[in-house]
Amino acid sequence: MNNPALSEQEQIRRNSLQKLRELGIDPYPAAQYHVNITASEIINNFNDEKNNFQDVCLAGRMMSRRIMGKASFAELQDHTGRIQIYVNRDELCPGEDKTMYNDVFKKHLDIGDIIGVKGFVFRTQMGEISIHVKEMTVLNKSLHPLPIVKEKDGKTYDAFTDPEQRYRMRYVDLIVNPQVKDVFVKRTKIINTMREMFNGYGYFEVETPILQPIPGGAAARPFITHHNSLDIPLYLRIANELYLKRLIVGGFEGVYEFSKDFRNEGMDRTHNPEFTVMEIYVAYKDYKWMMSFTEEICERVALALHGTTKVKLGNNIIDYKTPYPRVTMYEAIKEHTGYDISGKTEDELREISDKLGIETDPTMGKGKLIDEIFGEKCEHHYIQPTFITDYPIEMSPLTKKHRDNPELTERFELMVNGKELANAYSELNDPIDQRERFQEQLRLSEKGDNEAMFIDQDFLRALEYGMPPTSGMGMGIDRLTMFMTDSPSIQDVLFFPQMKPEVKKPKVELNEDEKLILELLKANSPIDLNELKNLTGLSNKKWDKAIKGLTGLKLAKVEKKDEGLVVSIE
RNA sequence: CGGCCUGUAGCUCAGUUGGCAGAGCAGCUGACUCUUAAUCAGCGGGUCCAGGGUUCGAAUCCCUGCAGGCCGACCA
């Protein structure tokens, strides 16, 4: 039953599994286990006077165990938290047969196993609320040892911290690092809060295609795939915008979607190839209305999560209390660079960029230059929630022209902690203008801008049927979650962040050197060690590696005898 | 893509000028009927990321590769 691929501890657990079976205990029972309480319900509501919870049944994973002869303590962790259990030999086994305690509990169960207990709640002499166990059921035998994280006086010992292992084995991370679960609970709460708010407004949650023939709605490099029976390329969506606007054309007044989008670009602390975005489109509204709506989302989410609008983020406290300042992009650039860029030509903007020490290249148009100046010199200043409004027309091909200035568009981005959190427009609904803007994108593309948008003819046709004045907004849910949970990395708010493939360790196999030695050994066993070494003609290092490999696999044996070191086949 | 750092027991980490591979927790054996990082006694556990080189001898020095982290570049 020995398997050399298993560690000692894994082997011991498999042996325990076998022992349980021999005792007639199914380590993986099929029957439902009827739980009537959770750990947190007991911890929060146990009352010494009332002496309540006298008949509880709880299941969970054993996270620690302290055995003291005939009595033991252990901690069970369920989905709500941890509670201590007290296991007394003669209570668990009232008769003569003490197997359940002496063998099953003490010997064949391990930290990480899932068990169910029945008993009553009491408070120990040390003051800890605990379950006095009368009956115990094995629900799952764990074969892989869990990292043991211990805590005392708020200090954590032996924490499971290696980021790679945490992300690759999130299940382990979730088991041993309870604060991780909290982030994901908050993530879901964020989405639920938003969904409730939108539904309260009467807006309609929809689903639109992930596989798209033309990836539109944003400037980004897409993933490409292929549909076999249609024999056409399809792209994974980079945004939902164009489909949601088609639905506004179709007559919905407000539509929203929480969607996975995909961008075939770099991965880092803030970017994952697949990420979650909420996009919402509301008819008969403009971007000013959308600013108020966006503020309301942020404030509601902060309150739902923290009970306050003030949220810690790194070294800052972000206050999501409405209203947020509204600053035009030109004002922002003027404030942080001293340059007034209104009415400037492309050449003048390039000159300003040079003076500001910003690198430019000839493919950059006016919009891109302004974007670059803002990104380099302004963006990071906006720590508290701030709306940056009125973006240049060149960088906003889906946005309606500004009602007061045709060089600008009715667009805002919500900046928090120096980063973009949301992006919104008064949506462009003039089909002729839209076609010209797409064609401008095409020109940029020919000039070398590989982010410029494709032309979606069907979307243009939809606009020609007529879309009411509409405001739309997109918000990065991963980023919002990072902000709201004080997580420095996107990997901390995704259950399964994208990782490089795990490399399988090569199987234990004889290499050429080892095979050579074995052949020689078969012909001359036993043989003097130095003689064998000379026969192989291997370097010292290679010899050493190979012979150690063989002895490690118990294929050869080195013995010290009177005449010197002797090698033989084992 | 570039710079810096890391890779040693199931987990967290030491490892001196190159000289038998270490600790705590976890595990195993035993003691212990209210402990809580339980305690006490004893024991086992390693492809030192991989490959190559220098050397009598490498976890340690050199080269190459792999994986990861941080920072930057590119990129929303």
Short mmCIF file of N, CA, C and O in Angstrom, two decimals, chain A residues 494-548:
data_model
loop_
_atom_site.label_atom_id
_atom_site.label_comp_id
_atom_site.label_asym_id
_atom_site.label_seq_id
_atom_site.Cartn_x
_atom_site.Cartn_y
_atom_site.Cartn_z
N LEU A 494 -10.37 38.21 -6.86
CA LEU A 494 -10.84 37.18 -7.79
C LEU A 494 -10.59 35.82 -7.14
O LEU A 494 -9.49 35.58 -6.64
N PHE A 495 -11.58 34.96 -7.14
CA PHE A 495 -11.37 33.64 -6.55
C PHE A 495 -10.21 32.94 -7.24
O PHE A 495 -9.34 32.38 -6.60
N PHE A 496 -10.24 32.95 -8.57
CA PHE A 496 -9.25 32.19 -9.33
C PHE A 496 -8.58 33.09 -10.36
O PHE A 496 -8.91 33.04 -11.54
N PRO A 497 -7.64 33.93 -9.91
CA PRO A 497 -6.95 34.78 -10.87
C PRO A 497 -6.19 33.94 -11.88
O PRO A 497 -5.76 32.82 -11.58
N GLN A 498 -6.03 34.49 -13.08
CA GLN A 498 -5.32 33.76 -14.12
C GLN A 498 -3.86 33.55 -13.72
O GLN A 498 -3.21 34.47 -13.26
N MET A 499 -3.38 32.33 -13.87
CA MET A 499 -2.00 32.02 -13.52
C MET A 499 -1.35 31.32 -14.71
O MET A 499 -2.03 30.71 -15.53
N LYS A 500 -0.03 31.38 -14.72
CA LYS A 500 0.66 30.54 -15.69
C LYS A 500 0.37 29.08 -15.36
O LYS A 500 0.18 28.74 -14.20
N PRO A 501 0.39 28.22 -16.38
CA PRO A 501 0.10 26.81 -16.11
C PRO A 501 1.08 26.26 -15.09
O PRO A 501 2.26 26.60 -15.11
N GLU A 502 0.55 25.41 -14.24
CA GLU A 502 1.38 24.79 -13.22
C GLU A 502 2.27 23.75 -13.89
O GLU A 502 1.79 22.92 -14.64
N VAL A 503 3.56 23.80 -13.63
CA VAL A 503 4.45 22.81 -14.25
C VAL A 503 4.46 21.54 -13.42
O VAL A 503 4.69 21.56 -12.23
N LYS A 504 4.20 20.47 -14.11
CA LYS A 504 4.22 19.16 -13.45
C LYS A 504 5.66 18.76 -13.20
O LYS A 504 6.51 18.86 -14.09
N LYS A 505 5.89 18.29 -12.00
CA LYS A 505 7.24 17.81 -11.72
C LYS A 505 7.46 16.51 -12.51
O LYS A 505 6.58 15.66 -12.57
N PRO A 506 8.64 16.38 -13.13
CA PRO A 506 8.89 15.18 -13.93
C PRO A 506 8.83 13.93 -13.06
O PRO A 506 9.23 13.94 -11.91
N LYS A 507 8.36 12.86 -13.65
CA LYS A 507 8.26 11.59 -12.93
C LYS A 507 9.65 11.07 -12.61
O LYS A 507 10.60 11.30 -13.34
N VAL A 508 9.72 10.35 -11.52
CA VAL A 508 11.01 9.78 -11.14
C VAL A 508 11.35 8.67 -12.14
O VAL A 508 10.65 7.67 -12.25
N GLU A 509 12.41 8.88 -12.86
CA GLU A 509 12.77 7.95 -13.92
C GLU A 509 14.29 7.92 -13.98
O GLU A 509 14.93 8.92 -13.70
N LEU A 510 14.83 6.81 -14.36
CA LEU A 510 16.29 6.73 -14.42
C LEU A 510 16.80 7.57 -15.58
O LEU A 510 16.28 7.50 -16.69
N ASN A 511 17.83 8.37 -15.31
CA ASN A 511 18.45 9.10 -16.42
C ASN A 511 19.55 8.23 -17.04
O ASN A 511 19.81 7.10 -16.60
N GLU A 512 20.18 8.78 -18.06
CA GLU A 512 21.16 7.99 -18.82
C GLU A 512 22.30 7.50 -17.94
O GLU A 512 22.73 6.34 -18.05
N ASP A 513 22.79 8.40 -17.08
CA ASP A 513 23.92 8.05 -16.22
C ASP A 513 23.55 6.89 -15.30
O ASP A 513 24.33 5.96 -15.10
N GLU A 514 22.34 7.00 -14.74
CA GLU A 514 21.91 5.97 -13.79
C GLU A 514 21.74 4.62 -14.50
O GLU A 514 22.11 3.58 -13.97
N LYS A 515 21.18 4.69 -15.72
CA LYS A 515 21.01 3.44 -16.49
C LYS A 515 22.36 2.81 -16.78
O LYS A 515 22.54 1.59 -16.66
N LEU A 516 23.35 3.65 -17.13
CA LEU A 516 24.70 3.17 -17.44
C LEU A 516 25.28 2.43 -16.25
O LEU A 516 25.81 1.32 -16.38
N ILE A 517 25.19 3.07 -15.08
CA ILE A 517 25.74 2.44 -13.88
C ILE A 517 25.05 1.12 -13.61
O ILE A 517 25.70 0.11 -13.29
N LEU A 518 23.73 1.11 -13.77
CA LEU A 518 22.97 -0.09 -13.48
C LEU A 518 23.38 -1.24 -14.40
O LEU A 518 23.53 -2.38 -13.96
N GLU A 519 23.62 -0.91 -15.67
CA GLU A 519 24.07 -1.94 -16.62
C GLU A 519 25.40 -2.53 -16.18
O GLU A 519 25.58 -3.75 -16.16
N LEU A 520 26.33 -1.64 -15.87
CA LEU A 520 27.66 -2.09 -15.45
C LEU A 520 27.57 -2.92 -14.18
O LEU A 520 28.27 -3.90 -14.00
N LEU A 521 26.65 -2.49 -13.31
CA LEU A 521 26.51 -3.13 -12.02
C LEU A 521 25.94 -4.55 -12.19
O LEU A 521 26.35 -5.49 -11.50
N LYS A 522 25.02 -4.69 -13.12
CA LYS A 522 24.41 -6.00 -13.35
C LYS A 522 25.46 -7.02 -13.77
O LYS A 522 25.41 -8.19 -13.39
N ALA A 523 26.45 -6.56 -14.54
CA ALA A 523 27.49 -7.45 -15.00
C ALA A 523 28.55 -7.72 -13.94
O ALA A 523 29.20 -8.75 -13.95
N ASN A 524 28.77 -6.79 -13.02
CA ASN A 524 29.83 -6.93 -12.03
C ASN A 524 29.36 -6.56 -10.63
O ASN A 524 29.74 -5.53 -10.10
N SER A 525 28.50 -7.36 -10.06
CA SER A 525 28.07 -7.00 -8.71
C SER A 525 28.47 -8.11 -7.74
O SER A 525 28.24 -9.29 -8.04
N PRO A 526 29.04 -7.81 -6.59
CA PRO A 526 29.43 -6.45 -6.15
C PRO A 526 30.74 -6.01 -6.79
O PRO A 526 31.49 -6.82 -7.31
N ILE A 527 31.01 -4.73 -6.69
CA ILE A 527 32.21 -4.17 -7.31
C ILE A 527 32.72 -3.02 -6.45
O ILE A 527 31.93 -2.34 -5.78
N ASP A 528 34.03 -2.82 -6.50
CA ASP A 528 34.62 -1.72 -5.76
C ASP A 528 34.10 -0.38 -6.32
O ASP A 528 33.96 -0.19 -7.53
N LEU A 529 33.82 0.53 -5.42
CA LEU A 529 33.19 1.79 -5.83
C LEU A 529 34.03 2.57 -6.83
O LEU A 529 33.54 3.01 -7.87
N ASN A 530 35.32 2.70 -6.53
CA ASN A 530 36.17 3.50 -7.42
C ASN A 530 36.34 2.83 -8.78
O ASN A 530 36.40 3.50 -9.81
N GLU A 531 36.38 1.49 -8.75
CA GLU A 531 36.51 0.75 -10.01
C GLU A 531 35.28 1.00 -10.88
O GLU A 531 35.38 1.29 -12.07
N LEU A 532 34.12 0.94 -10.26
CA LEU A 532 32.88 1.17 -11.00
C LEU A 532 32.83 2.60 -11.53
O LEU A 532 32.46 2.83 -12.68
N LYS A 533 33.27 3.52 -10.70
CA LYS A 533 33.26 4.92 -11.12
C LYS A 533 34.14 5.11 -12.34
O LYS A 533 33.76 5.79 -13.30
N ASN A 534 35.31 4.47 -12.32
CA ASN A 534 36.21 4.60 -13.48
C ASN A 534 35.60 3.98 -14.73
O ASN A 534 35.75 4.50 -15.82
N LEU A 535 34.91 2.85 -14.54
CA LEU A 535 34.27 2.19 -15.68
C LEU A 535 33.25 3.10 -16.35
O LEU A 535 33.10 3.12 -17.57
N THR A 536 32.54 3.86 -15.56
CA THR A 536 31.48 4.72 -16.13
C THR A 536 32.07 5.90 -16.88
O THR A 536 31.45 6.40 -17.82
N GLY A 537 33.25 6.35 -16.44
CA GLY A 537 33.85 7.51 -17.09
C GLY A 537 33.11 8.81 -16.80
O GLY A 537 33.27 9.80 -17.52
N LEU A 538 32.31 8.81 -15.74
CA LEU A 538 31.54 10.02 -15.42
C LEU A 538 32.39 11.00 -14.61
O LEU A 538 33.32 10.60 -13.90
N SER A 539 32.02 12.29 -14.71
CA SER A 539 32.68 13.29 -13.87
C SER A 539 32.28 13.05 -12.41
O SER A 539 31.31 12.35 -12.13
N ASN A 540 33.02 13.65 -11.53
CA ASN A 540 32.72 13.49 -10.11
C ASN A 540 31.26 13.81 -9.80
O ASN A 540 30.57 13.08 -9.12
N LYS A 541 30.85 14.96 -10.34
CA LYS A 541 29.51 15.44 -10.02
C LYS A 541 28.45 14.49 -10.55
O LYS A 541 27.51 14.11 -9.85
N LYS A 542 28.62 14.14 -11.83
CA LYS A 542 27.62 13.26 -12.44
C LYS A 542 27.59 11.92 -11.73
O LYS A 542 26.52 11.36 -11.49
N TRP A 543 28.76 11.40 -11.41
CA TRP A 543 28.85 10.13 -10.70
C TRP A 543 28.08 10.23 -9.38
O TRP A 543 27.26 9.36 -9.05
N ASP A 544 28.38 11.29 -8.67
CA ASP A 544 27.78 11.47 -7.35
C ASP A 544 26.26 11.50 -7.45
O ASP A 544 25.55 10.79 -6.73
N LYS A 545 25.75 12.30 -8.38
CA LYS A 545 24.30 12.43 -8.57
C LYS A 545 23.67 11.07 -8.88
O LYS A 545 22.66 10.68 -8.32
N ALA A 546 24.33 10.39 -9.85
CA ALA A 546 23.74 9.16 -10.37
C ALA A 546 23.72 8.07 -9.31
O ALA A 546 22.70 7.40 -9.13
N ILE A 547 24.83 7.91 -8.59
CA ILE A 547 24.88 6.83 -7.62
C ILE A 547 23.95 7.12 -6.45
O ILE A 547 23.28 6.25 -5.90
N LYS A 548 23.83 8.42 -6.11
CA LYS A 548 22.88 8.78 -5.05
C LYS A 548 21.45 8.52 -5.49
O LYS A 548 20.60 8.12 -4.69
#
